[in-house]
Structures are given as structure tokens and as C-alpha cells.
Coordinates of C-alpha atoms and ligand atoms in Angstrom, one line a residue:
M2 CA -16.5 -77.4 -2.4
G3 CA -16.7 -75.5 -5.7
D4 CA -15.1 -72.2 -6.4
R5 CA -17.8 -69.9 -7.1
I6 CA -17.9 -66.7 -5.3
V7 CA -20.6 -64.3 -5.2
L8 CA -20.4 -60.8 -4.3
K9 CA -23.8 -59.8 -2.6
Q10 CA -25.8 -56.6 -3.0
G11 CA -23.0 -54.4 -4.3
R12 CA -23.4 -51.1 -6.6
L13 CA -22.4 -50.9 -10.0
V14 CA -21.8 -47.3 -10.9
A15 CA -21.8 -45.8 -14.4
A16 CA -22.3 -42.3 -15.7
A17 CA -26.0 -43.5 -16.8
G18 CA -26.8 -44.4 -13.0
E19 CA -26.3 -47.2 -10.8
R20 CA -27.9 -50.6 -9.9
V21 CA -27.5 -52.9 -6.8
V22 CA -26.4 -56.3 -7.9
D23 CA -24.9 -59.8 -7.1
V24 CA -21.9 -60.5 -9.2
A25 CA -20.8 -64.2 -9.4
I26 CA -17.2 -65.3 -10.2
E27 CA -16.1 -68.7 -11.3
G28 CA -12.6 -69.9 -12.9
G29 CA -11.2 -66.4 -12.8
T30 CA -14.2 -64.8 -14.8
I31 CA -17.3 -62.9 -14.0
V32 CA -19.9 -65.4 -15.0
D33 CA -23.1 -63.8 -13.7
I34 CA -24.7 -60.6 -12.8
G35 CA -28.1 -60.4 -11.4
A36 CA -30.2 -60.7 -8.1
G37 CA -30.4 -63.5 -5.9
L38 CA -27.3 -65.4 -7.0
T39 CA -25.9 -68.2 -4.7
G40 CA -22.2 -69.7 -4.8
D41 CA -19.8 -71.8 -2.6
R42 CA -18.7 -68.5 -0.8
M43 CA -20.6 -65.1 -0.2
L44 CA -19.1 -61.8 0.4
D45 CA -21.1 -59.2 1.5
A46 CA -21.1 -55.8 -0.5
T47 CA -23.8 -54.2 1.0
G48 CA -23.4 -50.3 0.4
C49 CA -20.2 -50.8 -1.2
V50 CA -19.2 -50.2 -4.7
I51 CA -18.1 -53.1 -7.1
S52 CA -15.4 -51.7 -9.2
P53 CA -12.8 -52.9 -11.4
G54 CA -9.5 -53.4 -9.6
F55 CA -7.4 -50.2 -9.4
V56 CA -4.2 -50.0 -11.5
D57 CA -1.1 -48.1 -10.3
L58 CA 1.2 -46.8 -12.9
H59 CA 3.9 -45.7 -10.5
T60 CA 4.8 -48.2 -7.4
H61 CA 8.3 -48.6 -6.0
L62 CA 8.6 -52.0 -4.6
R63 CA 12.2 -51.7 -3.9
E64 CA 13.0 -55.5 -4.7
P65 CA 15.6 -56.4 -5.6
G66 CA 18.2 -54.3 -3.7
R67 CA 16.5 -52.4 -1.0
E68 CA 14.4 -54.8 0.7
E69 CA 14.9 -53.2 4.1
A70 CA 12.4 -50.5 2.6
E71 CA 9.9 -53.0 1.1
T72 CA 9.7 -56.2 -0.7
I73 CA 7.6 -57.3 -3.3
E74 CA 5.5 -59.3 -1.2
T75 CA 4.9 -56.4 1.4
G76 CA 4.4 -53.9 -1.4
S77 CA 2.0 -56.1 -3.1
R78 CA 0.0 -56.6 0.4
A79 CA -0.3 -52.8 0.6
A80 CA -1.5 -52.7 -2.9
A81 CA -4.3 -55.3 -2.4
L82 CA -5.4 -53.7 0.6
G83 CA -5.5 -50.5 -1.1
G84 CA -7.7 -51.9 -3.9
F85 CA -5.2 -52.3 -6.6
T86 CA -5.0 -55.5 -8.7
A87 CA -2.2 -54.5 -10.5
V88 CA 0.9 -52.4 -10.0
V89 CA 3.6 -51.0 -12.6
A90 CA 6.8 -51.9 -10.7
M91 CA 9.1 -48.8 -11.2
P92 CA 12.8 -50.1 -12.6
N93 CA 15.0 -48.3 -10.2
T94 CA 15.8 -51.5 -8.3
E95 CA 19.4 -52.4 -7.8
P96 CA 20.2 -53.8 -10.1
A97 CA 17.8 -51.7 -12.5
Q98 CA 15.2 -53.7 -14.5
D99 CA 17.2 -53.1 -17.6
S100 CA 17.5 -56.8 -18.5
V101 CA 15.2 -59.8 -19.1
A102 CA 16.7 -61.5 -16.0
V103 CA 15.8 -58.7 -13.4
V104 CA 12.4 -58.3 -15.2
E105 CA 11.6 -61.9 -14.9
Y106 CA 12.9 -62.1 -11.2
V107 CA 10.4 -59.2 -10.4
R108 CA 7.3 -60.7 -12.1
T109 CA 8.1 -64.2 -10.6
Q110 CA 8.2 -62.7 -7.1
G111 CA 4.9 -61.1 -7.7
E112 CA 3.4 -64.3 -8.6
R113 CA 4.8 -65.9 -5.6
A114 CA 3.3 -63.2 -3.4
G115 CA 0.0 -63.6 -5.3
L116 CA -1.7 -60.5 -4.1
C117 CA -1.6 -58.3 -7.2
D118 CA -0.4 -58.6 -10.7
V119 CA 3.2 -57.0 -10.3
V120 CA 3.9 -55.5 -13.9
P121 CA 7.5 -54.6 -14.2
A122 CA 8.4 -51.5 -16.1
G123 CA 11.7 -51.5 -18.2
C124 CA 14.4 -48.9 -18.0
I125 CA 14.9 -46.6 -20.9
T126 CA 18.7 -46.4 -20.6
I127 CA 21.0 -49.1 -19.2
G128 CA 21.3 -48.7 -15.4
R129 CA 19.0 -45.5 -15.8
A130 CA 22.4 -43.7 -16.4
G131 CA 21.0 -41.8 -19.4
E132 CA 23.7 -42.8 -21.9
Q133 CA 22.9 -45.9 -23.8
L134 CA 19.3 -47.2 -24.7
A135 CA 18.3 -50.4 -22.6
P136 CA 17.6 -53.5 -25.0
F137 CA 13.9 -52.7 -25.6
A138 CA 13.3 -55.4 -28.3
E139 CA 14.5 -58.3 -25.9
L140 CA 12.4 -56.5 -22.9
A141 CA 9.5 -56.0 -25.0
G142 CA 9.8 -59.8 -26.1
A143 CA 9.6 -60.6 -22.5
G144 CA 6.3 -58.8 -22.2
V145 CA 7.4 -55.2 -21.0
R146 CA 5.1 -52.6 -22.3
I147 CA 6.1 -49.6 -20.4
F148 CA 9.6 -48.1 -20.1
T149 CA 11.0 -45.5 -17.9
D150 CA 14.1 -44.2 -16.0
D151 CA 11.8 -42.9 -13.2
G152 CA 13.9 -41.1 -10.6
N153 CA 15.9 -39.8 -13.5
G154 CA 14.5 -37.8 -16.3
V155 CA 16.3 -38.8 -19.7
Q156 CA 18.3 -35.7 -20.2
D157 CA 19.9 -36.0 -23.5
P158 CA 17.2 -34.9 -26.3
L159 CA 18.9 -37.0 -29.1
L160 CA 18.6 -40.3 -26.9
M161 CA 15.1 -39.4 -26.1
R162 CA 14.2 -39.0 -29.7
R163 CA 15.9 -42.3 -30.5
A164 CA 14.0 -44.2 -27.8
M165 CA 10.8 -42.6 -28.9
E166 CA 11.4 -43.7 -32.6
Y167 CA 12.4 -47.1 -31.3
A168 CA 9.4 -47.4 -29.1
K169 CA 7.0 -46.5 -31.6
D170 CA 8.3 -49.5 -33.8
L171 CA 8.0 -51.8 -31.1
G172 CA 4.4 -50.7 -29.8
I173 CA 5.8 -49.7 -26.2
T174 CA 5.0 -46.9 -24.2
L175 CA 7.8 -44.7 -22.7
A176 CA 7.0 -42.8 -19.3
Q177 CA 9.0 -40.0 -18.3
H178 CA 10.2 -38.5 -15.0
C179 CA 10.0 -34.8 -16.0
E180 CA 12.9 -33.2 -14.3
V181 CA 16.0 -31.3 -16.0
S182 CA 18.5 -32.2 -13.4
A183 CA 20.9 -29.2 -14.2
L184 CA 18.2 -27.1 -12.5
T185 CA 17.5 -29.1 -9.4
K186 CA 21.0 -29.9 -8.1
G187 CA 21.1 -30.3 -4.2
A188 CA 17.1 -29.1 -4.2
V189 CA 14.9 -30.2 -1.4
M190 CA 11.8 -28.5 -1.9
H191 CA 9.8 -26.3 -4.3
E192 CA 11.5 -23.0 -5.2
G193 CA 8.9 -20.3 -4.0
S194 CA 8.4 -17.7 -1.3
C195 CA 8.3 -20.6 1.3
C196 CA 11.6 -21.8 0.3
S197 CA 13.3 -18.6 0.2
R198 CA 11.8 -18.1 3.8
L199 CA 13.3 -21.3 5.0
G200 CA 16.7 -20.7 3.2
L201 CA 16.4 -24.2 1.5
P202 CA 17.8 -25.1 -2.1
G203 CA 14.7 -25.0 -4.5
W204 CA 13.2 -27.2 -7.1
P205 CA 11.8 -24.9 -9.7
S206 CA 8.7 -25.8 -11.8
I207 CA 10.4 -24.8 -14.7
A208 CA 12.9 -27.7 -14.5
E209 CA 9.5 -30.1 -14.9
E210 CA 8.0 -27.9 -17.4
L211 CA 10.9 -27.8 -19.9
M212 CA 11.0 -31.7 -20.1
V213 CA 7.4 -31.8 -20.2
F214 CA 7.4 -29.4 -23.3
R215 CA 10.3 -31.2 -24.8
D216 CA 8.7 -34.5 -24.6
I217 CA 5.7 -33.4 -26.1
E218 CA 7.5 -31.8 -29.1
L219 CA 9.5 -35.2 -29.5
C220 CA 5.9 -37.0 -29.3
R221 CA 4.8 -34.4 -32.2
L222 CA 7.9 -35.1 -34.3
T223 CA 8.1 -38.9 -33.9
G224 CA 4.4 -40.0 -33.3
A225 CA 5.4 -42.2 -30.3
P226 CA 3.1 -42.2 -27.3
I227 CA 4.7 -40.7 -24.3
H228 CA 3.3 -40.8 -20.9
L229 CA 4.3 -38.0 -18.2
L230 CA 4.9 -39.2 -14.6
H231 CA 3.5 -37.3 -11.3
L232 CA 2.8 -34.0 -13.0
S233 CA 3.0 -31.3 -10.3
T234 CA 2.5 -27.8 -11.8
V235 CA 0.1 -25.3 -13.3
R236 CA 2.2 -25.1 -16.5
S237 CA 2.6 -28.7 -17.0
V238 CA -1.1 -29.3 -17.0
D239 CA -1.7 -26.3 -19.6
L240 CA 1.0 -27.9 -21.6
V241 CA -0.7 -31.4 -21.6
R242 CA -4.0 -30.0 -22.1
A243 CA -2.9 -28.1 -25.4
A244 CA -1.0 -31.3 -26.5
K245 CA -4.3 -33.4 -26.3
A246 CA -6.1 -30.7 -28.1
D247 CA -3.7 -31.0 -30.8
G248 CA -4.5 -34.9 -30.8
L249 CA -0.9 -36.0 -29.8
P250 CA -0.8 -39.6 -28.0
V251 CA 0.4 -37.8 -24.7
T252 CA -1.1 -39.1 -21.5
A253 CA -0.4 -38.0 -17.8
E254 CA -0.7 -38.8 -14.3
A255 CA -0.9 -37.2 -11.0
C256 CA -0.3 -38.3 -7.4
P257 CA -2.5 -37.8 -4.4
H258 CA 0.2 -36.0 -2.3
H259 CA 0.7 -33.5 -5.2
F260 CA -3.0 -32.5 -5.3
T261 CA -3.4 -32.6 -1.2
L262 CA -0.3 -31.2 0.3
T263 CA 1.6 -28.0 -0.2
D264 CA 5.3 -26.9 0.2
E265 CA 4.5 -25.0 3.5
L266 CA 4.6 -28.5 5.2
L267 CA 8.5 -28.3 4.6
G268 CA 8.3 -25.8 7.2
T269 CA 8.3 -28.4 9.8
F270 CA 11.7 -29.7 8.4
D271 CA 10.2 -33.0 8.5
A272 CA 11.4 -35.2 5.6
V273 CA 8.2 -37.3 5.6
Y274 CA 7.3 -34.3 3.3
K275 CA 10.1 -34.5 1.0
V276 CA 9.2 -35.8 -2.4
N277 CA 10.4 -35.8 -6.0
P278 CA 8.7 -33.8 -7.9
P279 CA 8.3 -31.5 -4.6
L280 CA 4.9 -30.6 -2.9
R281 CA 4.0 -27.2 -4.5
T282 CA 1.5 -24.5 -4.1
P283 CA -2.2 -24.3 -3.6
A284 CA -2.3 -22.8 -7.4
D285 CA -0.5 -26.1 -8.4
I286 CA -2.9 -28.3 -6.6
A287 CA -5.9 -26.3 -7.9
A288 CA -4.7 -26.8 -11.4
L289 CA -4.1 -30.5 -10.8
K290 CA -7.6 -30.8 -9.7
V291 CA -8.9 -29.2 -12.8
G292 CA -6.8 -31.4 -14.9
L293 CA -8.1 -34.6 -13.3
A294 CA -11.6 -33.3 -13.5
D295 CA -11.6 -32.4 -17.3
G296 CA -9.6 -35.4 -18.4
T297 CA -6.2 -33.5 -19.2
I298 CA -4.7 -35.8 -16.6
D299 CA -5.8 -39.5 -17.4
A300 CA -4.8 -41.2 -14.1
I301 CA -4.1 -41.1 -10.5
A302 CA -0.8 -42.8 -9.6
T303 CA 0.6 -43.4 -6.2
D304 CA 4.4 -43.0 -6.7
H305 CA 4.5 -45.3 -3.7
A306 CA 8.1 -44.8 -2.4
P307 CA 8.9 -46.8 0.8
H308 CA 12.1 -45.6 2.8
P309 CA 12.9 -47.1 6.4
P310 CA 13.0 -44.5 9.4
E311 CA 16.7 -44.5 9.4
T312 CA 16.8 -42.7 6.4
K313 CA 13.8 -40.4 6.6
E314 CA 14.9 -39.1 10.0
Q315 CA 17.7 -37.6 8.5
P316 CA 18.0 -33.8 7.9
L317 CA 16.1 -32.7 4.8
D318 CA 19.2 -32.5 2.7
Q319 CA 20.2 -36.2 3.2
A320 CA 17.0 -37.8 3.5
P321 CA 15.7 -39.5 0.4
P322 CA 12.5 -38.2 -1.4
G323 CA 9.3 -40.3 -1.4
M324 CA 6.1 -41.3 0.4
L325 CA 4.0 -44.4 0.9
G326 CA 0.9 -44.2 -1.2
L327 CA -0.8 -47.4 -2.2
Q328 CA -3.3 -47.5 0.9
T329 CA -4.3 -44.0 0.9
A330 CA -4.9 -43.3 -2.7
L331 CA -8.7 -44.4 -3.0
S332 CA -9.5 -42.3 0.1
L333 CA -7.8 -39.2 -1.0
A334 CA -9.3 -39.5 -4.6
L335 CA -12.7 -39.8 -2.9
G336 CA -12.2 -37.2 -0.4
E337 CA -10.2 -34.3 -2.2
L338 CA -11.4 -34.2 -5.8
G339 CA -15.1 -33.6 -5.6
L340 CA -15.6 -36.2 -8.5
D341 CA -18.3 -38.6 -8.8
L342 CA -17.8 -42.3 -8.3
P343 CA -17.5 -43.2 -12.3
A344 CA -14.8 -40.6 -12.6
V345 CA -12.7 -41.9 -9.8
I346 CA -13.0 -45.3 -11.0
R347 CA -11.9 -44.1 -14.6
L348 CA -8.6 -42.6 -13.0
L349 CA -7.7 -45.4 -10.5
S350 CA -8.5 -48.2 -13.0
T351 CA -9.9 -47.8 -16.4
N352 CA -7.4 -45.1 -17.7
P353 CA -4.3 -46.4 -16.0
A354 CA -5.2 -50.0 -17.3
R355 CA -5.2 -48.7 -20.8
I356 CA -1.8 -46.7 -20.6
A357 CA -0.1 -49.6 -19.2
R358 CA -1.7 -52.0 -21.8
L359 CA -3.3 -54.1 -19.4
D360 CA -7.0 -53.4 -20.4
D361 CA -7.4 -57.0 -21.5
R362 CA -7.3 -58.0 -17.8
H363 CA -7.7 -54.9 -15.7
G364 CA -9.7 -51.7 -15.8
G365 CA -13.3 -53.3 -16.4
P366 CA -16.0 -53.0 -17.4
V367 CA -17.7 -55.1 -14.9
E368 CA -19.5 -57.4 -17.2
V369 CA -20.1 -61.2 -17.7
G370 CA -17.1 -62.8 -19.6
R371 CA -14.5 -60.3 -18.1
P372 CA -11.5 -61.4 -16.0
A373 CA -12.4 -61.1 -12.2
N374 CA -10.1 -58.4 -11.0
L375 CA -12.2 -56.4 -8.8
V376 CA -12.5 -53.9 -5.8
V377 CA -15.2 -54.0 -3.3
F378 CA -15.0 -50.5 -1.5
D379 CA -17.3 -48.6 1.0
P380 CA -17.1 -45.0 -0.4
S381 CA -18.7 -43.5 2.8
A382 CA -17.0 -45.6 5.5
T383 CA -14.1 -43.9 7.5
W384 CA -10.6 -44.9 8.8
T385 CA -7.8 -43.4 10.4
V386 CA -4.0 -43.8 9.2
V387 CA -1.9 -45.4 11.6
P388 CA 1.6 -45.9 10.0
A389 CA 2.3 -49.1 12.2
Q390 CA -0.8 -50.5 10.8
L391 CA 0.1 -50.1 7.0
A392 CA 1.3 -53.4 5.3
S393 CA 4.4 -51.8 3.9
K394 CA 7.5 -52.4 5.4
S395 CA 8.1 -48.7 5.7
R396 CA 6.2 -46.0 7.7
N397 CA 6.8 -42.8 5.8
T398 CA 3.3 -41.7 5.1
P399 CA 2.5 -37.8 5.5
Y400 CA -1.0 -38.6 6.4
A401 CA -0.5 -40.3 10.0
G402 CA -3.3 -39.6 12.1
R403 CA -5.7 -38.4 9.4
T404 CA -9.0 -39.6 9.2
M405 CA -10.1 -40.4 5.9
T406 CA -13.3 -41.5 4.1
G407 CA -13.4 -44.7 1.6
V408 CA -12.4 -48.2 2.8
V409 CA -11.5 -51.3 0.6
R410 CA -13.6 -54.3 1.8
H411 CA -12.6 -56.9 -0.6
T412 CA -10.0 -57.3 -3.5
I413 CA -10.3 -60.1 -5.9
L414 CA -7.5 -61.1 -8.0
R415 CA -8.0 -63.4 -11.2
G416 CA -11.1 -64.6 -9.1
A417 CA -9.5 -65.3 -5.7
P418 CA -10.4 -63.2 -2.9
V419 CA -6.8 -61.6 -1.7
V420 CA -8.4 -59.2 0.6
V421 CA -11.7 -60.0 2.7
D422 CA -13.3 -57.7 5.0
G423 CA -10.2 -55.4 4.9
V424 CA -7.9 -58.3 5.8
A425 CA -5.2 -59.5 3.5
Q426 CA -5.6 -63.4 3.1
R427 CA -2.2 -64.1 2.7
Ligands
ZN505 ZN1 9.6 -39.9 -10.7

């Protein structure tokens, strides 16, 4: 039996319109698009969109070091079920991804799991300690293209300037977790009226915005590209919009929880709602939605951050920040933004693939000759979030019990079906 797979009767959507087609895949490549195609294996795509696979710029896979929360295998399975064919693995592992050995370990474990491309990010500083630059050249030589100390922002402006100068020479991209930590010591939630009412220590918007501003200005000075992680405030979006108008190589992402949930939820004192940066206000949500619609924010990223129950059941001040995100991102993008399908695909696939410098393999377009990294999803089917049914090793989703629209049917990785009819194949 050969390995020709045909996706039957799916919708290819584009700004210009849509058509219903069969897509044939062989040897890891899209080999034919048309009508009445046959193959060794047929996968029904009736009513579904055939899209380039999603690319997550911001996934915490927790391995090595925190395998009780997630492993590269369980996180990859959650990614594939969420329609992702590539995830950028954040480097706040233990040890951190600041050496070729650790980066190679993460990539190899990803290949072994075989459910999505696991693309390790490198650290900006050794041990993410903010003191000494990581060996960028060696890591770039090992294929690393995106560098971040995520979880920490790089506080020292001189070190960040040097990192950007170095990055520009090497053709890599730095990604910043924007948080001036002197302003957020002990913070558990957004600083605002809700926070004062609850009497909890606040994480002010300006702690993010100061670093967004600083890094935009360092970008202007050095000409090095900068990607701004998980933007969460009105002013951050305004600053990025102005930077883009000036033609600076600034890109940005927003997370589904930041455009769907508000700080009021912390009134439950349930740490499932604790995240960094924190859930903010309806005005911030509105600004993120406008930014996603007008192209100011390039990508939707999950910040998938698994934590086991014993840590998330602690009091707010002790529980770690973070939420699951890989299996709910598509539904929230479809259901909460009011955007058309081509725009959602741009935010989940095309743009993040370009930012991660994966656009030779991921992000489409769905055309003959392109690598077959694809997702087939039903944009109108519904499902209910049941934490115990998620593939992640952890259960910390803020959307438990919520019914959502948009279901992944099939995910194709390098020509191989890794999810069929919503079931992971390995
Ligand atoms: Zn972060």
C-alpha cells in the first residue's frame, strides 16, 4: 500500500473567496489539488476548512525538569489535537535552554514524540538570569532562530542593547517578556479597582508598557527585529501600532486568555486565573481585539503553561502563574474575535510561521509543491471543555465546562496523519 493520502471535499479559504477541493499528499508534500482525487487513504473533510497547520510561538512543554506538569510528548499531543504542526518551546526549562545540548535534547524528544515540530527557543541570557548573554552563535549554528528569557524580561537595557546588536548580525529574532520586575514584586493580579477591592498586590500595566517602549526604541536604534510576547494592555497595543507606522521590525502576539477573560475572575481567589502578565480589564480586551483585527498584533500565541493541581490549588500568592492553551486557542480565535476565516488562519499560522522563521515548512499557502503540514477543522462544530479529557498532563484550564465552537478533525504533519477524526494517532 502506498502512502498517498487524500483530504476529501474540504474548503480552501482565501480573502478572494473559497472553493471546495480534494487535496492529495504524498511523500510529505501536497501533490495535487482538484476534484475526484483518489489515494491509498481518504480522510473526509466535508464542511471543514483545510488550513496550513497552526504555529504556536509560545508553548511551555516543561521538559526537561518539570515532567510532573507536562512532557514534550504530552504537550505535543495537546498541540496536534489543537491543530498545531509546530510549537516554539519556551526555554524556561530546568536546565534552561541556553546550551546546544539542552536545545538538541528538546528537539530530539520532539522528533521522538512525532506529533508536531518542536522548535526550541534559546535563552537570551545564561540561566535566564539576566546577567550574561547566552552563546547566540553556537545556538544559531544549531538551528535556533528565536531567543527569549520568557518568564523574565531582560531588565538591563545595556545587556538588551548588546543582545539586539548581536542578534541583528546573526539573523535571529529576540522575543521579550515585557515586565519591569521592580514594579511587580509579589504581584498576583492586574493593578486596578478590582485589585484594590480584593486587597491583593497588583501588577500595573505600566510594568509591561515601559519595557514595550524601551524595546521599541532599542529596535529603532539597532535595527534588530524584536518580537513582543503576550501583549495585554491598551497602551502596549498603541505603542506597537506607532512603531509599525514608523516601519520598525517589531512584531507582537496576544494570548486567547488575554482577549477573553478579565481581572474580575480573581475575585474567586482561584489560582487557575493567575497568569503572567495578568488578566486585565474590558478596555484592554477591546484594544487587543482591535489590534488583532488591524494587523498591529501579528499572531495569536497560547502561552500554554501547564501546572499540576497540587501547585495550582495553593493560595493565590503561592500558586505559579499560567494556564493551558493549546487545545482551546482555535475555538477562542473563531468565537471571540469576530474575524473571518482567512484572518484567523493568518493569526494562527501564516504570521507566526514567518516570525519563527519556519515559513519554508509551515504557515502555507496550501498549494501543490508545499510541505504537507496541515490542519482540517470544522469551524461550526461545538465541543465542551472537560479538563480530564485534555491531552495535557495538567488540568489548569480556565475554560472548564465551557462550550466552544470550532473542532479540529485531522492534523497532518510532514504528510502523516497525526490526528484523525479528533483522535491522536500516537
Ligand atoms: Zn512570558
